């Protein structure tokens, strides 16, 4: 059974600081997704990582994938308040049936 | 609208009642997924449609849950004899399917409360 774990589960950080969220998964896959969820809202796609060594950046967020280690990271640079949200990673392993298995989420709070 | 639409946005029902939740996917998306998200958790897969057929219903928790997509577009998730433990946000997502990987786009969800 595929398991996806994130850490930390909760993260409170000051504006301007850098931090990294980690996502580990238990079964071989080369497809990993990062989503953002604001309170009471649905999920917004941030990144799709499709191969070992893939790195994608958007603004202050950068995601990377190491399929050998079964690890993805989401790095936040110089955090600002509007990045406060819950971040989920998700993995799918079946080509042709891309059901996603989500991590538990990291609740990120940026303090002014 | 261009996004995935789910109705109703909120549903309050009594234990033992029957409910239907509707999902209208993005036009042209052949794949449709239902997930359930409990408070403080990540979404959990329920069922996947490719066209009109349920390609994978392994996530449905029991036979009280059923979903249809008769014309390959709109889908309805049906829950019989609701229980308090069914309270959650039910999310629908749709995507294209093909050799290239495609993103799942999520609707805003239906918040189901079983009293």
mmCIF file of C-alpha atoms in Angstrom:
data_model
loop_
_atom_site.group_PDB
_atom_site.id
_atom_site.type_symbol
_atom_site.label_atom_id
_atom_site.label_comp_id
_atom_site.label_asym_id
_atom_site.label_seq_id
_atom_site.Cartn_x
_atom_site.Cartn_y
_atom_site.Cartn_z
ATOM 1 C CA UNK A 1 0.000 0.000 0.000
ATOM 2 C CA UNK A 2 1.356 3.389 -0.983
ATOM 3 C CA UNK A 3 2.028 5.680 1.956
ATOM 4 C CA UNK A 4 2.869 9.356 1.658
ATOM 5 C CA UNK A 5 4.263 11.192 4.653
ATOM 6 C CA UNK A 6 4.947 14.871 5.087
ATOM 7 C CA UNK A 7 6.890 16.705 7.698
ATOM 8 C CA UNK A 8 6.534 18.852 9.505
ATOM 9 C CA UNK A 9 2.771 18.707 9.988
ATOM 10 C CA UNK A 10 2.709 22.241 11.360
ATOM 11 C CA UNK A 11 5.144 25.010 10.594
ATOM 12 C CA UNK A 12 5.125 28.521 11.963
ATOM 13 C CA UNK A 13 7.756 30.794 10.542
ATOM 14 C CA UNK A 14 8.597 34.440 10.397
ATOM 15 C CA UNK A 15 8.370 36.517 7.291
ATOM 16 C CA UNK A 16 11.622 36.665 5.397
ATOM 17 C CA UNK A 17 12.880 33.263 6.561
ATOM 18 C CA UNK A 18 13.558 30.160 4.480
ATOM 19 C CA UNK A 19 12.221 26.708 5.166
ATOM 20 C CA UNK A 20 11.690 23.297 3.559
ATOM 21 C CA UNK A 21 8.765 20.874 3.660
ATOM 22 C CA UNK A 22 9.560 17.209 3.080
ATOM 23 C CA UNK A 23 7.460 14.557 1.384
ATOM 24 C CA UNK A 24 8.430 10.879 1.543
ATOM 25 C CA UNK A 25 6.594 8.087 -0.217
ATOM 26 C CA UNK A 26 6.827 4.344 0.066
ATOM 27 C CA UNK A 27 6.518 2.963 -3.487
ATOM 28 C CA UNK A 28 8.457 3.671 -6.642
ATOM 29 C CA UNK A 29 6.931 6.512 -8.613
ATOM 30 C CA UNK A 30 8.185 9.258 -10.869
ATOM 31 C CA UNK A 31 5.090 11.421 -10.631
ATOM 32 C CA UNK A 32 4.650 13.766 -7.737
ATOM 33 C CA UNK A 33 2.362 16.750 -7.276
ATOM 34 C CA UNK A 34 2.210 19.672 -4.882
ATOM 35 C CA UNK A 35 -1.077 21.358 -4.051
ATOM 36 C CA UNK A 36 -2.003 24.338 -1.911
ATOM 37 C CA UNK A 37 -5.212 24.606 0.093
ATOM 38 C CA UNK A 38 -6.462 27.753 1.784
ATOM 39 C CA UNK A 39 -8.916 27.354 4.689
ATOM 40 C CA UNK A 40 -12.357 26.378 3.447
ATOM 41 C CA UNK A 41 -11.181 26.284 -0.148
ATOM 42 C CA UNK A 42 -10.330 23.590 -2.631
ATOM 43 C CA UNK A 43 -6.922 22.463 -3.804
ATOM 44 C CA UNK A 44 -4.835 24.514 -6.182
ATOM 45 C CA UNK A 45 -2.142 22.818 -8.229
ATOM 46 C CA UNK A 46 1.333 24.232 -7.668
ATOM 47 C CA UNK A 47 3.802 21.845 -9.277
ATOM 48 C CA UNK A 48 3.942 18.610 -11.243
ATOM 49 C CA UNK A 49 7.259 16.747 -11.067
ATOM 50 C CA UNK A 50 7.611 13.991 -13.627
ATOM 51 C CA UNK A 51 11.150 12.694 -13.462
ATOM 52 C CA UNK A 52 14.091 12.111 -11.179
ATOM 53 C CA UNK A 53 15.941 15.339 -10.541
ATOM 54 C CA UNK A 54 13.043 17.518 -11.681
ATOM 55 C CA UNK A 55 13.066 20.996 -10.206
ATOM 56 C CA UNK A 56 10.375 23.593 -10.654
ATOM 57 C CA UNK A 57 10.141 27.123 -9.305
ATOM 58 C CA UNK A 58 7.335 29.615 -9.068
ATOM 59 C CA UNK A 59 7.934 32.818 -7.176
ATOM 60 C CA UNK A 60 9.164 32.031 -3.664
ATOM 61 C CA UNK A 61 8.402 28.304 -3.969
ATOM 62 C CA UNK A 62 10.680 25.662 -5.421
ATOM 63 C CA UNK A 63 9.924 21.949 -5.629
ATOM 64 C CA UNK A 64 12.288 19.089 -6.380
ATOM 65 C CA UNK A 65 12.037 15.329 -6.782
ATOM 66 C CA UNK A 66 14.502 12.542 -5.994
ATOM 67 C CA UNK A 67 12.874 9.309 -7.116
ATOM 68 C CA UNK A 68 15.732 7.148 -5.839
ATOM 69 C CA UNK A 69 15.258 8.466 -2.321
ATOM 70 C CA UNK A 70 11.466 8.640 -2.815
ATOM 71 C CA UNK A 71 11.628 12.195 -1.567
ATOM 72 C CA UNK A 72 10.292 15.524 -2.703
ATOM 73 C CA UNK A 73 10.952 18.883 -1.113
ATOM 74 C CA UNK A 74 9.086 22.168 -1.247
ATOM 75 C CA UNK A 75 11.401 25.032 -0.402
ATOM 76 C CA UNK A 76 10.101 28.411 0.649
ATOM 77 C CA UNK A 77 12.379 31.392 0.186
ATOM 78 C CA UNK A 78 11.927 34.666 2.090
ATOM 79 C CA UNK A 79 8.425 33.757 3.225
ATOM 80 C CA UNK A 80 5.617 36.289 2.993
ATOM 81 C CA UNK A 81 2.253 36.233 4.775
ATOM 82 C CA UNK A 82 0.231 35.265 1.710
ATOM 83 C CA UNK A 83 2.030 31.918 1.563
ATOM 84 C CA UNK A 84 0.153 30.873 4.702
ATOM 85 C CA UNK A 85 -1.877 27.776 3.706
ATOM 86 C CA UNK A 86 -1.827 23.990 3.937
ATOM 87 C CA UNK A 87 0.463 22.291 1.433
ATOM 88 C CA UNK A 88 -0.106 18.747 0.255
ATOM 89 C CA UNK A 89 2.087 16.470 -1.768
ATOM 90 C CA UNK A 90 0.482 13.641 -3.712
ATOM 91 C CA UNK A 91 1.753 10.649 -5.656
ATOM 92 C CA UNK A 92 0.268 8.429 -8.319
ATOM 93 C CA UNK A 93 1.783 5.152 -9.449
ATOM 94 C CA UNK A 94 -0.545 3.714 -12.041
ATOM 95 C CA UNK A 95 -0.278 4.999 -15.563
ATOM 96 C CA UNK A 96 -3.800 5.017 -16.916
ATOM 97 C CA UNK A 97 -5.358 5.352 -13.469
ATOM 98 C CA UNK A 98 -3.909 8.404 -11.946
ATOM 99 C CA UNK A 99 -5.629 8.320 -8.614
ATOM 100 C CA UNK A 100 -3.655 10.401 -6.182
ATOM 101 C CA UNK A 101 -2.494 9.374 -2.747
ATOM 102 C CA UNK A 102 -2.064 12.476 -0.628
ATOM 103 C CA UNK A 103 0.175 13.212 2.290
ATOM 104 C CA UNK A 104 -1.229 14.450 5.570
ATOM 105 C CA UNK A 105 -0.480 18.061 4.702
ATOM 106 C CA UNK A 106 1.756 20.734 6.197
ATOM 107 C CA UNK A 107 -0.041 23.658 7.756
ATOM 108 C CA UNK A 108 2.151 26.683 7.186
ATOM 109 C CA UNK A 109 1.636 29.913 9.124
ATOM 110 C CA UNK A 110 3.764 32.934 8.286
ATOM 111 C CA UNK A 111 4.088 35.399 11.124
ATOM 112 C CA UNK A 112 4.732 39.070 10.323
ATOM 113 C CA UNK B 1 -17.580 28.319 -16.059
ATOM 114 C CA UNK B 2 -14.150 26.959 -16.804
ATOM 115 C CA UNK B 3 -13.572 25.039 -13.584
ATOM 116 C CA UNK B 4 -14.965 21.950 -11.860
ATOM 117 C CA UNK B 5 -18.355 22.737 -10.383
ATOM 118 C CA UNK B 6 -19.819 20.925 -7.389
ATOM 119 C CA UNK B 7 -23.292 21.247 -5.951
ATOM 120 C CA UNK B 8 -24.496 21.749 -3.347
ATOM 121 C CA UNK B 9 -21.648 23.507 -1.570
ATOM 122 C CA UNK B 10 -23.100 22.483 1.786
ATOM 123 C CA UNK B 11 -25.444 19.679 2.681
ATOM 124 C CA UNK B 12 -26.881 19.002 6.108
ATOM 125 C CA UNK B 13 -28.801 15.792 6.558
ATOM 126 C CA UNK B 14 -30.022 13.493 9.269
ATOM 127 C CA UNK B 15 -28.587 10.107 10.055
ATOM 128 C CA UNK B 16 -30.186 7.453 7.891
ATOM 129 C CA UNK B 17 -31.117 9.754 5.016
ATOM 130 C CA UNK B 18 -30.055 9.490 1.374
ATOM 131 C CA UNK B 19 -27.953 12.196 -0.289
ATOM 132 C CA UNK B 20 -26.708 12.944 -3.780
ATOM 133 C CA UNK B 21 -23.695 15.102 -4.551
ATOM 134 C CA UNK B 22 -23.144 16.426 -8.050
ATOM 135 C CA UNK B 23 -19.949 17.150 -9.983
ATOM 136 C CA UNK B 24 -19.700 18.945 -13.316
ATOM 137 C CA UNK B 25 -16.151 18.495 -14.672
ATOM 138 C CA UNK B 26 -14.164 20.733 -16.960
ATOM 139 C CA UNK B 27 -15.474 20.380 -20.496
ATOM 140 C CA UNK B 28 -13.505 17.796 -22.441
ATOM 141 C CA UNK B 29 -11.966 16.105 -19.403
ATOM 142 C CA UNK B 30 -12.535 12.377 -19.735
ATOM 143 C CA UNK B 31 -11.232 11.410 -16.302
ATOM 144 C CA UNK B 32 -13.222 12.214 -13.183
ATOM 145 C CA UNK B 33 -12.306 11.461 -9.566
ATOM 146 C CA UNK B 34 -14.089 11.646 -6.233
ATOM 147 C CA UNK B 35 -12.142 12.157 -3.014
ATOM 148 C CA UNK B 36 -13.198 12.601 0.585
ATOM 149 C CA UNK B 37 -11.401 14.967 2.942
ATOM 150 C CA UNK B 38 -11.905 14.781 6.674
ATOM 151 C CA UNK B 39 -10.932 17.667 8.924
ATOM 152 C CA UNK B 40 -7.178 18.057 9.189
ATOM 153 C CA UNK B 41 -6.461 15.283 6.687
ATOM 154 C CA UNK B 42 -5.443 14.998 3.084
ATOM 155 C CA UNK B 43 -8.021 13.954 0.488
ATOM 156 C CA UNK B 44 -8.641 10.203 0.222
ATOM 157 C CA UNK B 45 -9.488 8.567 -3.071
ATOM 158 C CA UNK B 46 -12.977 7.139 -3.524
ATOM 159 C CA UNK B 47 -13.614 6.366 -7.187
ATOM 160 C CA UNK B 48 -12.263 7.085 -10.663
ATOM 161 C CA UNK B 49 -14.213 7.280 -13.927
ATOM 162 C CA UNK B 50 -12.746 7.028 -17.382
ATOM 163 C CA UNK B 51 -15.601 8.111 -19.608
ATOM 164 C CA UNK B 52 -18.837 6.544 -18.423
ATOM 165 C CA UNK B 53 -17.365 3.582 -16.604
ATOM 166 C CA UNK B 54 -15.944 3.338 -13.118
ATOM 167 C CA UNK B 55 -12.365 2.254 -13.776
ATOM 168 C CA UNK B 56 -11.483 1.995 -10.099
ATOM 169 C CA UNK B 57 -13.915 2.066 -7.183
ATOM 170 C CA UNK B 58 -11.527 0.597 -4.647
ATOM 171 C CA UNK B 59 -11.750 3.639 -2.393
ATOM 172 C CA UNK B 60 -15.478 3.463 -1.740
ATOM 173 C CA UNK B 61 -15.731 2.621 1.972
ATOM 174 C CA UNK B 62 -18.768 0.315 1.750
ATOM 175 C CA UNK B 63 -21.828 -0.486 -0.321
ATOM 176 C CA UNK B 64 -23.724 2.547 0.954
ATOM 177 C CA UNK B 65 -21.604 4.607 -1.430
ATOM 178 C CA UNK B 66 -22.227 4.576 -5.161
ATOM 179 C CA UNK B 67 -21.343 6.889 -8.038
ATOM 180 C CA UNK B 68 -22.470 7.216 -11.628
ATOM 181 C CA UNK B 69 -21.445 9.114 -14.720
ATOM 182 C CA UNK B 70 -24.036 8.047 -17.295
ATOM 183 C CA UNK B 71 -23.053 10.317 -20.179
ATOM 184 C CA UNK B 72 -19.370 10.662 -19.485
ATOM 185 C CA UNK B 73 -19.621 14.188 -18.162
ATOM 186 C CA UNK B 74 -21.580 15.017 -14.987
ATOM 187 C CA UNK B 75 -21.152 12.595 -12.112
ATOM 188 C CA UNK B 76 -23.283 11.976 -9.027
ATOM 189 C CA UNK B 77 -22.021 10.488 -5.785
ATOM 190 C CA UNK B 78 -24.817 8.793 -3.888
ATOM 191 C CA UNK B 79 -24.752 7.892 -0.218
ATOM 192 C CA UNK B 80 -27.476 5.741 1.301
ATOM 193 C CA UNK B 81 -28.382 5.481 4.985
ATOM 194 C CA UNK B 82 -25.950 8.218 5.929
ATOM 195 C CA UNK B 83 -23.977 7.899 9.157
ATOM 196 C CA UNK B 84 -22.335 10.574 11.264
ATOM 197 C CA UNK B 85 -18.951 9.239 10.190
ATOM 198 C CA UNK B 86 -19.758 10.195 6.592
ATOM 199 C CA UNK B 87 -19.436 13.871 7.522
ATOM 200 C CA UNK B 88 -16.587 15.307 5.464
ATOM 201 C CA UNK B 89 -15.851 17.455 2.439
ATOM 202 C CA UNK B 90 -16.386 15.531 -0.781
ATOM 203 C CA UNK B 91 -14.112 16.741 -3.549
ATOM 204 C CA UNK B 92 -14.402 16.085 -7.246
ATOM 205 C CA UNK B 93 -11.534 16.445 -9.698
ATOM 206 C CA UNK B 94 -11.196 16.064 -13.438
ATOM 207 C CA UNK B 95 -8.322 15.719 -15.856
ATOM 208 C CA UNK B 96 -7.362 14.890 -19.390
ATOM 209 C CA UNK B 97 -5.844 11.463 -19.893
ATOM 210 C CA UNK B 98 -3.022 10.713 -22.252
ATOM 211 C CA UNK B 99 0.636 9.873 -22.575
ATOM 212 C CA UNK B 100 1.655 13.184 -21.033
ATOM 213 C CA UNK B 101 0.915 13.613 -17.401
ATOM 214 C CA UNK B 102 -2.058 15.801 -16.693
ATOM 215 C CA UNK B 103 -3.004 17.713 -13.612
ATOM 216 C CA UNK B 104 -6.163 16.987 -11.664
ATOM 217 C CA UNK B 105 -8.268 20.098 -11.213
ATOM 218 C CA UNK B 106 -10.398 20.152 -8.110
ATOM 219 C CA UNK B 107 -13.790 21.621 -7.423
ATOM 220 C CA UNK B 108 -14.612 23.592 -4.301
ATOM 221 C CA UNK B 109 -16.201 20.549 -2.692
ATOM 222 C CA UNK B 110 -19.450 19.674 -0.965
ATOM 223 C CA UNK B 111 -19.345 19.872 2.816
ATOM 224 C CA UNK B 112 -21.594 17.085 4.094
ATOM 225 C CA UNK B 113 -22.785 17.204 7.688
ATOM 226 C CA UNK B 114 -24.718 14.243 9.042
ATOM 227 C CA UNK B 115 -26.526 15.052 12.270
#
